[in-house]
Amino acid sequence: MLTIVKIGGNIIDDKDKLTSFLKCFAALEGKKILVHGGGKIATDIGLKLGVQPNYAEGRRITDSTTLDLVTMVYGGLINKNVVAALQSEGCNAIGLTGADGNLIKAGKRAVVNIDYGFVGDVETGGVNTGVLDTLLKADLVPVFAALTYDSQQGGLLNTNADTIARILAMSMAGQEEVRLVYCFEKDGVLNEDQSVIPCIRPADLERLKANGVIKEGMIPKLVNACEAVEAGVKKVVIGNAMNFEDIIKGVSGTEIV
Amino acid sequence: MLTIVKIGGNIIDDKDKLTSFLKCFAALEGKKILVHGGGKIATDIGLKLGVQPNYAEGRRITDSTTLDLVTMVYGGLINKNVVAALQSEGCNAIGLTGADGNLIKAGKRAVVNIDYGFVGDVETGGVNTGVLDTLLKADLVPVFAALTYDSQQGGLLNTNADTIARILAMSMAGQEEVRLVYCFEKDGVLNEDQSVIPCIRPADLERLKANGVIKEGMIPKLVNACEAVEAGVKKVVIGNAMNFEDIIKGVSGTEIV
């Protein structure tokens, strides 16, 4: 069993929560991969450097200055500190981007009305499962920053961390049982009364969207989750990073099966 | 034969020279490792972020803000762009710090008169040759930023890149023939008439220091080189990054044997 865990920016931004999560992640047995998002720190450092955040339809536009910023912050500051923290918990982490080991190739997003700049879209075939397998078999724990390699133009591309986690899970599902865990600041997918929906089938997705239970940022997360399950990933769970042990035990979060 | 190459900050700072060097490095056959220094870019970005460079006896003091800065710039911006550039030349690079894969453990430098802060001193036994060997056998090309893992306190430490290259070379010399190449902006160790000294034996070192041929920054570089040769590294060459092919052919640079 391979467990792939994605942690969101809200956890990255909160030092105590991050430390607590990493301790639990380090203790998880078996093969595992961590994918982390960015958090507010890139925006904060960017503003100090005179890089104004630029959004179109709620998504960040990555010009070359912003690409340098996220390469520094996601690929350097956050990634290497997460790796060092895991090492201090006895977990042999290795920090990576998609360029390292040619691990995740992407294509620069085509301009349709909006030019998102250096943003990469990944495909299942873009994952170098051979190198990933070598690392896992050597008992290393890959920790991915959300950056991919531009297979056409060379260079790095900014890529959604949820998508990277899904693509890694789908790519590895061909050779072993994969469990994908999306950790964020809520306890799972919530009903209108804030109770956790324990289980969602991909077939439920359209209904939940139509009746407004699932909205905004939860929609792409669930679309990713459903796509992963439909492509052979054994189980996807969406839950609170602070409940990681319970998520692993199967007693917390929303399962997509 | 394993070739370990260190490139200095002057090459990192010059985009054209860096591109040209990386093309030659990518073309080098056999197992290889690249170690890179920092360059002025960390200072430039630091000044924009309000981080004042702080030196004592010519060496940078690394407080926690400076450690974050070099983690971003060395471990993120420079390292990942070097990796992406090598990938575009068909070289399967993997960017690393000493924390990744528990590869290079160091001890925080003890305070004797001056507190250098988060600066690490490495020992031969601190290199995880098993993981390094796994990466090399998988045809990956490790690219190291000059950061190590603090084995006592956890966290990252800023470490001299020349020293990292030497320690890697000495550690791997036990299991295979190792060649260590220090690339910088000069054609080698120069006589007073600026001609290149083609060959230096460790026994010559004291004399060359005493008569002033070797001075300033060249002294620690040559001390590293001599120490490596004395510890079983087959050959050390100091030369110009722009002459990399000729250095490899043995017709450029200063050999320490």
XYZ file of C-alpha atoms in Angstrom:
514
model
C 0.000 0.000 0.000
C 1.279 3.429 -1.007
C -0.195 6.445 0.792
C -0.072 9.821 -0.952
C -0.919 12.784 1.257
C -1.506 16.348 0.160
C -1.413 19.144 2.724
C -2.813 22.546 1.936
C -1.496 26.044 2.416
C -3.396 26.630 5.670
C -1.357 23.905 7.367
C 1.890 25.212 5.888
C 1.104 28.673 7.284
C 0.541 27.423 10.842
C 3.852 26.306 12.357
C 2.302 24.388 15.279
C -0.226 22.570 13.102
C 2.468 21.751 10.550
C 4.784 20.312 13.212
C 1.964 18.263 14.683
C 0.902 16.950 11.255
C 4.474 16.084 10.215
C 4.966 14.080 13.420
C 1.920 11.945 12.534
C 2.923 11.659 8.883
C 6.435 10.537 9.884
C 4.916 7.829 12.105
C 2.761 6.395 9.297
C 4.111 2.997 8.256
C 4.624 1.831 4.702
C 5.490 3.631 1.494
C 4.340 7.223 1.403
C 4.588 10.469 -0.523
C 3.810 13.994 0.659
C 2.680 16.813 -1.646
C 2.496 20.309 -0.220
C 0.859 23.503 -1.352
C 2.215 26.975 -0.955
C 0.439 29.027 1.641
C 0.457 32.738 2.246
C 4.189 32.928 2.809
C 4.909 33.203 -0.942
C 2.543 36.165 -1.173
C 4.104 37.812 1.902
C 7.676 37.384 0.631
C 6.545 38.433 -2.851
C 5.101 41.695 -1.558
C 8.411 42.471 0.191
C 10.183 41.834 -3.118
C 7.702 43.991 -5.019
C 5.890 41.072 -6.680
C 2.193 41.901 -6.735
C -0.141 38.904 -6.709
C -2.147 38.832 -9.905
C -5.305 36.766 -10.192
C -7.710 35.983 -13.007
C -10.972 34.219 -12.174
C -9.616 33.344 -8.731
C -6.459 31.689 -10.046
C -2.991 33.082 -9.720
C -1.208 34.236 -12.853
C 2.411 33.105 -12.835
C 4.658 35.539 -14.690
C 8.416 34.890 -14.714
C 8.986 36.897 -11.511
C 6.239 34.959 -9.762
C 7.725 31.696 -11.036
C 11.051 32.637 -9.432
C 9.181 33.521 -6.238
C 7.336 30.203 -6.004
C 10.486 28.286 -6.977
C 12.256 29.922 -4.019
C 9.430 29.593 -1.542
C 7.720 26.318 -2.487
C 10.781 24.496 -3.850
C 13.264 25.929 -1.334
C 12.010 27.424 1.904
C 8.909 25.290 2.501
C 10.078 22.069 0.877
C 13.479 21.920 2.578
C 12.112 22.853 5.991
C 9.445 20.145 5.705
C 12.176 17.666 4.730
C 14.365 18.695 7.678
C 11.403 18.437 10.077
C 10.595 14.934 8.810
C 14.249 13.914 9.142
C 14.196 15.018 12.774
C 11.241 12.604 13.248
C 13.270 9.774 11.728
C 11.494 9.864 8.352
C 13.943 9.728 5.428
C 12.328 12.448 3.318
C 13.671 13.691 -0.005
C 12.398 17.022 -1.333
C 11.494 17.186 -5.003
C 9.906 19.156 -7.794
C 8.733 17.650 -11.054
C 12.050 18.634 -12.657
C 14.054 16.488 -10.223
C 14.599 13.025 -11.628
C 12.372 14.094 -14.547
C 9.584 13.049 -12.192
C 6.589 15.103 -13.357
C 6.429 16.512 -16.853
C 3.746 19.028 -17.688
C 2.628 21.179 -20.558
C 2.355 24.944 -20.256
C -1.327 25.847 -20.174
C -2.543 27.079 -23.559
C -3.849 30.645 -23.659
C -7.643 30.660 -23.961
C -8.816 34.202 -23.137
C -6.497 34.307 -20.112
C -2.721 33.789 -20.161
C -1.931 32.097 -16.862
C 1.774 32.304 -17.642
C 4.089 29.620 -16.287
C 1.338 27.258 -15.182
C 1.576 23.574 -16.018
C -1.106 20.998 -16.647
C -0.052 17.429 -15.951
C -1.015 14.161 -17.556
C -0.816 10.644 -16.071
C 1.837 9.695 -18.630
C 3.977 12.581 -17.390
C 4.989 10.810 -14.181
C 8.321 8.971 -14.197
C 7.073 5.974 -12.194
C 10.410 4.176 -12.626
C 12.397 6.799 -10.724
C 9.599 7.233 -8.177
C 9.606 3.487 -7.582
C 13.403 3.479 -7.143
C 13.116 6.171 -4.466
C 10.279 4.387 -2.648
C 12.097 1.035 -2.768
C 15.139 2.733 -1.211
C 12.834 3.634 1.724
C 12.942 7.304 0.814
C 9.844 9.444 1.322
C 9.342 11.834 -1.610
C 8.110 15.295 -0.601
C 6.839 17.236 -3.608
C 6.565 20.980 -3.975
C 3.862 21.912 -6.479
C 6.221 22.578 -9.372
C 6.499 20.541 -12.561
C 8.926 20.370 -15.469
C 7.956 21.905 -18.812
C 8.679 19.062 -21.211
C 8.314 21.262 -24.297
C 10.148 24.452 -23.366
C 12.279 23.297 -20.449
C 12.074 25.163 -17.146
C 9.684 24.909 -14.244
C 5.909 25.361 -14.144
C 3.617 26.229 -11.252
C 1.055 23.454 -10.846
C -1.914 22.851 -8.585
C -0.880 20.631 -5.653
C -4.223 18.750 -5.523
C -3.752 17.823 -9.164
C -0.155 16.690 -8.617
C -1.291 14.422 -5.772
C -4.033 12.944 -7.979
C -1.716 12.375 -10.945
C 0.889 10.693 -8.725
C -1.815 8.457 -7.220
C -3.277 7.518 -10.613
C 0.164 6.823 -12.082
C 1.212 4.544 -9.232
C -2.180 2.762 -9.070
C -1.092 0.601 -12.021
C 1.548 -1.115 -9.926
C 0.229 -1.083 -6.374
C -2.662 -0.272 -4.051
C -2.786 3.485 -3.582
C -4.571 5.518 -0.927
C -4.838 9.281 -1.531
C -5.455 11.643 1.385
C -6.308 15.319 0.948
C -5.633 17.132 4.229
C -6.934 20.620 4.819
C -8.430 22.743 7.595
C -11.946 21.242 7.646
C -13.042 17.862 8.946
C -14.123 16.644 5.507
C -16.841 17.484 2.998
C -19.509 19.132 5.098
C -23.299 19.105 4.953
C -25.104 22.396 5.357
C -25.400 21.697 9.105
C -21.572 21.406 9.181
C -21.683 17.657 9.825
C -19.189 15.558 7.860
C -20.477 13.521 4.926
C -18.755 10.186 5.668
C -18.842 8.786 2.152
C -19.321 10.099 -1.383
C -19.474 8.044 -4.573
C -18.393 9.661 -7.842
C -21.994 9.185 -9.021
C -23.158 11.547 -6.215
C -20.989 14.424 -7.382
C -23.359 16.130 -9.821
C -26.289 16.019 -7.378
C -24.194 17.468 -4.534
C -22.999 20.253 -6.826
C -26.509 20.963 -8.079
C -28.024 21.260 -4.604
C -25.199 23.505 -3.434
C -23.739 21.196 -0.761
C -20.425 21.246 -2.634
C -19.250 24.619 -3.778
C -16.237 26.836 -4.509
C -12.847 25.334 -3.602
C -14.384 21.993 -2.680
C -15.528 21.366 -6.256
C -12.076 20.908 -7.866
C -10.929 18.901 -4.826
C -13.825 16.478 -5.216
C -13.448 16.354 -8.981
C -9.806 15.350 -8.430
C -10.865 12.767 -5.848
C -13.541 11.211 -8.067
C -11.222 11.122 -11.069
C -8.595 9.301 -8.977
C -11.090 6.678 -7.754
C -12.422 6.129 -11.254
C -8.840 5.619 -12.481
C -8.137 2.816 -10.007
C -6.951 4.584 -6.856
C -8.250 2.352 -4.050
C -9.494 5.070 -1.725
C -9.483 8.836 -1.462
C -10.111 10.602 1.845
C -10.634 14.318 2.407
C -10.124 15.385 5.993
C -8.563 17.593 8.603
C -4.762 17.508 8.816
C -5.141 17.637 12.602
C -7.082 14.336 12.488
C -4.480 12.541 10.365
C -4.245 9.458 12.585
C -8.038 9.078 12.608
C -8.203 9.565 8.844
C -5.710 6.722 8.452
C -7.764 4.572 10.841
C -10.807 5.329 8.683
C -12.755 7.077 11.436
C -12.449 10.686 10.266
C -12.949 12.586 7.020
C -14.989 11.974 3.898
C -14.189 8.862 1.896
C -14.608 8.843 -1.857
C -14.996 5.249 -3.036
C 34.858 6.676 -12.234
C 32.741 9.208 -10.364
C 33.275 12.893 -11.180
C 32.315 15.489 -8.573
C 32.244 19.055 -9.844
C 31.880 22.203 -7.790
C 30.931 25.460 -9.487
C 31.389 28.766 -7.733
C 29.163 31.763 -7.289
C 30.696 33.710 -10.174
C 29.401 31.118 -12.643
C 25.977 31.038 -10.976
C 25.744 34.827 -11.326
C 26.481 34.813 -15.083
C 23.549 33.313 -16.964
C 25.443 32.760 -20.235
C 28.439 31.171 -18.550
C 26.178 28.980 -16.431
C 24.231 27.762 -19.476
C 27.446 27.036 -21.338
C 28.946 25.168 -18.379
C 25.791 23.121 -17.760
C 25.739 22.017 -21.406
C 29.282 20.633 -21.027
C 28.541 19.089 -17.639
C 25.415 17.385 -19.046
C 27.527 15.909 -21.868
C 30.101 14.392 -19.490
C 29.773 10.613 -19.486
C 29.731 8.427 -16.397
C 28.540 8.956 -12.866
C 28.688 12.552 -11.736
C 27.641 14.942 -8.998
C 27.375 18.739 -9.128
C 27.785 20.997 -6.097
C 26.951 24.666 -6.480
C 27.712 27.748 -4.464
C 25.453 30.675 -3.932
C 26.498 33.771 -5.792
C 25.454 37.355 -5.320
C 21.800 36.685 -5.976
C 21.181 35.695 -2.334
C 22.665 39.012 -1.187
C 20.591 40.948 -3.752
C 17.332 39.237 -2.782
C 18.259 39.538 0.891
C 18.718 43.306 0.621
C 15.268 43.613 -0.978
C 13.855 41.614 1.945
C 15.727 43.752 4.463
C 18.309 41.088 5.333
C 21.652 42.833 5.781
C 24.699 40.701 5.007
C 26.766 40.304 8.133
C 30.374 39.191 7.973
C 33.015 38.362 10.562
C 36.600 37.849 9.405
C 35.408 37.636 5.810
C 32.884 34.882 6.476
C 29.153 35.309 6.400
C 27.232 35.011 9.649
C 24.048 32.994 9.170
C 21.305 34.117 11.541
C 17.873 32.490 11.233
C 16.650 35.077 8.690
C 19.756 34.511 6.580
C 19.264 30.751 6.846
C 15.746 31.155 5.435
C 17.173 33.359 2.684
C 19.840 30.870 1.595
C 17.368 27.978 1.884
C 15.109 29.828 -0.570
C 17.820 30.979 -2.928
C 20.389 28.155 -2.857
C 17.995 25.275 -2.187
C 15.110 26.611 -4.291
C 15.788 29.235 -6.938
C 19.333 28.268 -7.974
C 19.140 24.532 -7.359
C 15.840 23.945 -9.162
C 16.778 26.121 -12.135
C 20.087 24.270 -12.497
C 18.169 20.972 -12.360
C 15.663 22.137 -14.986
C 18.492 23.370 -17.254
C 20.275 20.013 -16.969
C 17.025 18.172 -17.720
C 16.636 20.201 -20.891
C 20.104 18.900 -21.894
C 18.985 15.322 -21.295
C 20.799 14.963 -17.959
C 18.606 13.367 -15.294
C 19.491 15.730 -12.450
C 18.000 15.583 -8.966
C 18.357 18.634 -6.720
C 19.336 18.020 -3.126
C 20.436 19.494 0.158
C 22.101 17.530 2.928
C 18.699 17.086 4.600
C 17.264 15.235 1.589
C 17.739 11.502 1.970
C 19.701 12.288 5.146
C 22.592 12.736 2.715
C 24.936 15.116 4.511
C 24.848 15.500 8.266
C 26.764 18.320 9.859
C 27.367 19.802 13.275
C 26.609 23.431 14.036
C 29.903 25.267 14.362
C 30.881 25.803 17.989
C 31.153 29.408 19.134
C 34.826 30.358 19.585
C 34.960 34.169 19.816
C 32.568 34.492 16.856
C 29.083 32.978 16.600
C 28.649 32.123 12.921
C 25.067 31.099 13.579
C 23.520 28.366 11.445
C 26.764 27.240 9.841
C 27.563 23.562 9.618
C 30.864 21.725 9.607
C 30.792 18.350 7.910
C 32.663 15.141 8.575
C 33.367 12.274 6.180
C 31.179 9.967 8.263
C 28.299 12.394 7.790
C 27.682 11.376 4.176
C 24.988 8.775 3.551
C 26.909 6.902 0.858
C 24.218 4.211 0.642
C 21.509 6.601 -0.530
C 23.985 8.481 -2.745
C 24.964 5.192 -4.362
C 21.301 4.280 -4.931
C 20.736 7.577 -6.745
C 23.883 7.199 -8.872
C 23.049 3.583 -9.754
C 19.600 4.760 -10.897
C 21.454 7.033 -13.373
C 20.397 10.127 -11.492
C 22.784 13.081 -11.263
C 22.729 14.610 -7.766
C 22.933 18.416 -7.733
C 23.743 19.713 -4.257
C 23.006 23.139 -2.863
C 25.456 24.043 -0.093
C 23.119 23.212 2.774
C 23.515 20.380 5.261
C 21.355 18.757 7.909
C 21.992 19.512 11.570
C 22.172 16.029 13.065
C 22.049 17.294 16.652
C 19.386 19.997 16.571
C 17.518 19.170 13.361
C 17.071 21.841 10.717
C 19.341 23.069 7.967
C 22.841 24.540 8.136
C 24.695 26.767 5.688
C 27.901 25.009 4.646
C 30.840 25.882 2.419
C 30.330 24.377 -1.048
C 34.046 23.577 -1.565
C 33.983 21.586 1.657
C 30.810 19.722 0.673
C 32.420 18.723 -2.642
C 35.533 17.498 -0.814
C 33.572 15.530 1.771
C 31.440 13.882 -0.924
C 34.596 12.968 -2.877
C 36.376 11.560 0.177
C 33.311 9.583 1.261
C 32.824 7.977 -2.151
C 36.557 7.298 -2.663
C 36.208 4.191 -0.488
C 34.067 2.458 -3.062
C 35.197 3.850 -6.427
C 37.666 6.018 -8.295
C 36.755 9.643 -7.700
C 37.818 12.752 -9.600
C 37.071 16.119 -7.977
C 36.908 19.279 -10.105
C 36.751 22.769 -8.640
C 35.485 25.162 -11.314
C 35.757 28.898 -10.856
C 36.519 32.017 -12.895
C 40.303 31.609 -13.205
C 42.227 29.144 -15.343
C 43.745 27.380 -12.346
C 46.205 28.168 -9.584
C 48.254 31.008 -11.043
C 51.922 31.954 -10.753
C 52.775 35.604 -10.153
C 53.083 36.082 -13.946
C 49.464 34.801 -14.227
C 50.565 31.554 -15.902
C 48.821 28.398 -14.692
C 50.711 26.054 -12.389
C 49.942 22.714 -14.086
C 50.551 20.472 -11.113
C 50.760 20.836 -7.332
C 51.601 18.090 -4.831
C 50.239 18.373 -1.297
C 53.881 18.588 -0.160
C 54.252 21.865 -2.143
C 51.422 23.599 -0.299
C 53.352 25.122 2.608
C 56.098 26.481 0.335
C 53.592 28.065 -2.076
C 51.765 29.652 0.860
C 55.011 30.909 2.387
C 56.244 32.563 -0.800
C 52.873 34.201 -1.404
C 51.974 32.430 -4.670
C 48.863 31.054 -2.992
C 46.853 33.525 -0.999
C 43.395 34.547 0.193
C 40.503 32.508 -1.243
C 42.854 30.089 -2.972
C 44.249 28.837 0.332
C 41.109 27.046 1.614
C 40.429 25.733 -1.909
C 43.901 24.162 -2.091
C 43.716 22.898 1.469
C 40.447 21.144 0.517
C 42.084 19.771 -2.638
C 45.156 18.434 -0.823
C 43.065 16.898 1.938
C 40.974 15.083 -0.684
C 44.021 13.676 -2.485
C 45.580 12.575 0.778
C 42.330 10.786 1.676
C 42.324 8.706 -1.513
C 40.587 10.883 -4.089
C 42.334 9.964 -7.347
C 42.709 13.434 -8.780
C 41.649 16.985 -7.983
C 41.650 19.702 -10.659
C 41.126 23.430 -10.146
C 40.216 25.262 -13.324
C 38.002 27.595 -15.288
C 34.357 26.552 -15.659
C 34.536 27.807 -19.246
C 37.292 25.258 -19.974
C 35.378 22.318 -18.535
C 35.900 20.013 -21.521
C 39.647 20.695 -21.493
C 39.823 20.151 -17.747
C 38.206 16.747 -18.236
C 40.690 15.976 -21.049
C 43.475 16.903 -18.638
C 44.791 19.811 -20.715
C 43.547 22.729 -18.611
C 43.650 23.722 -14.966
C 45.889 22.853 -12.043
C 46.040 19.212 -11.010
C 46.594 18.270 -7.405
C 47.964 14.727 -7.263
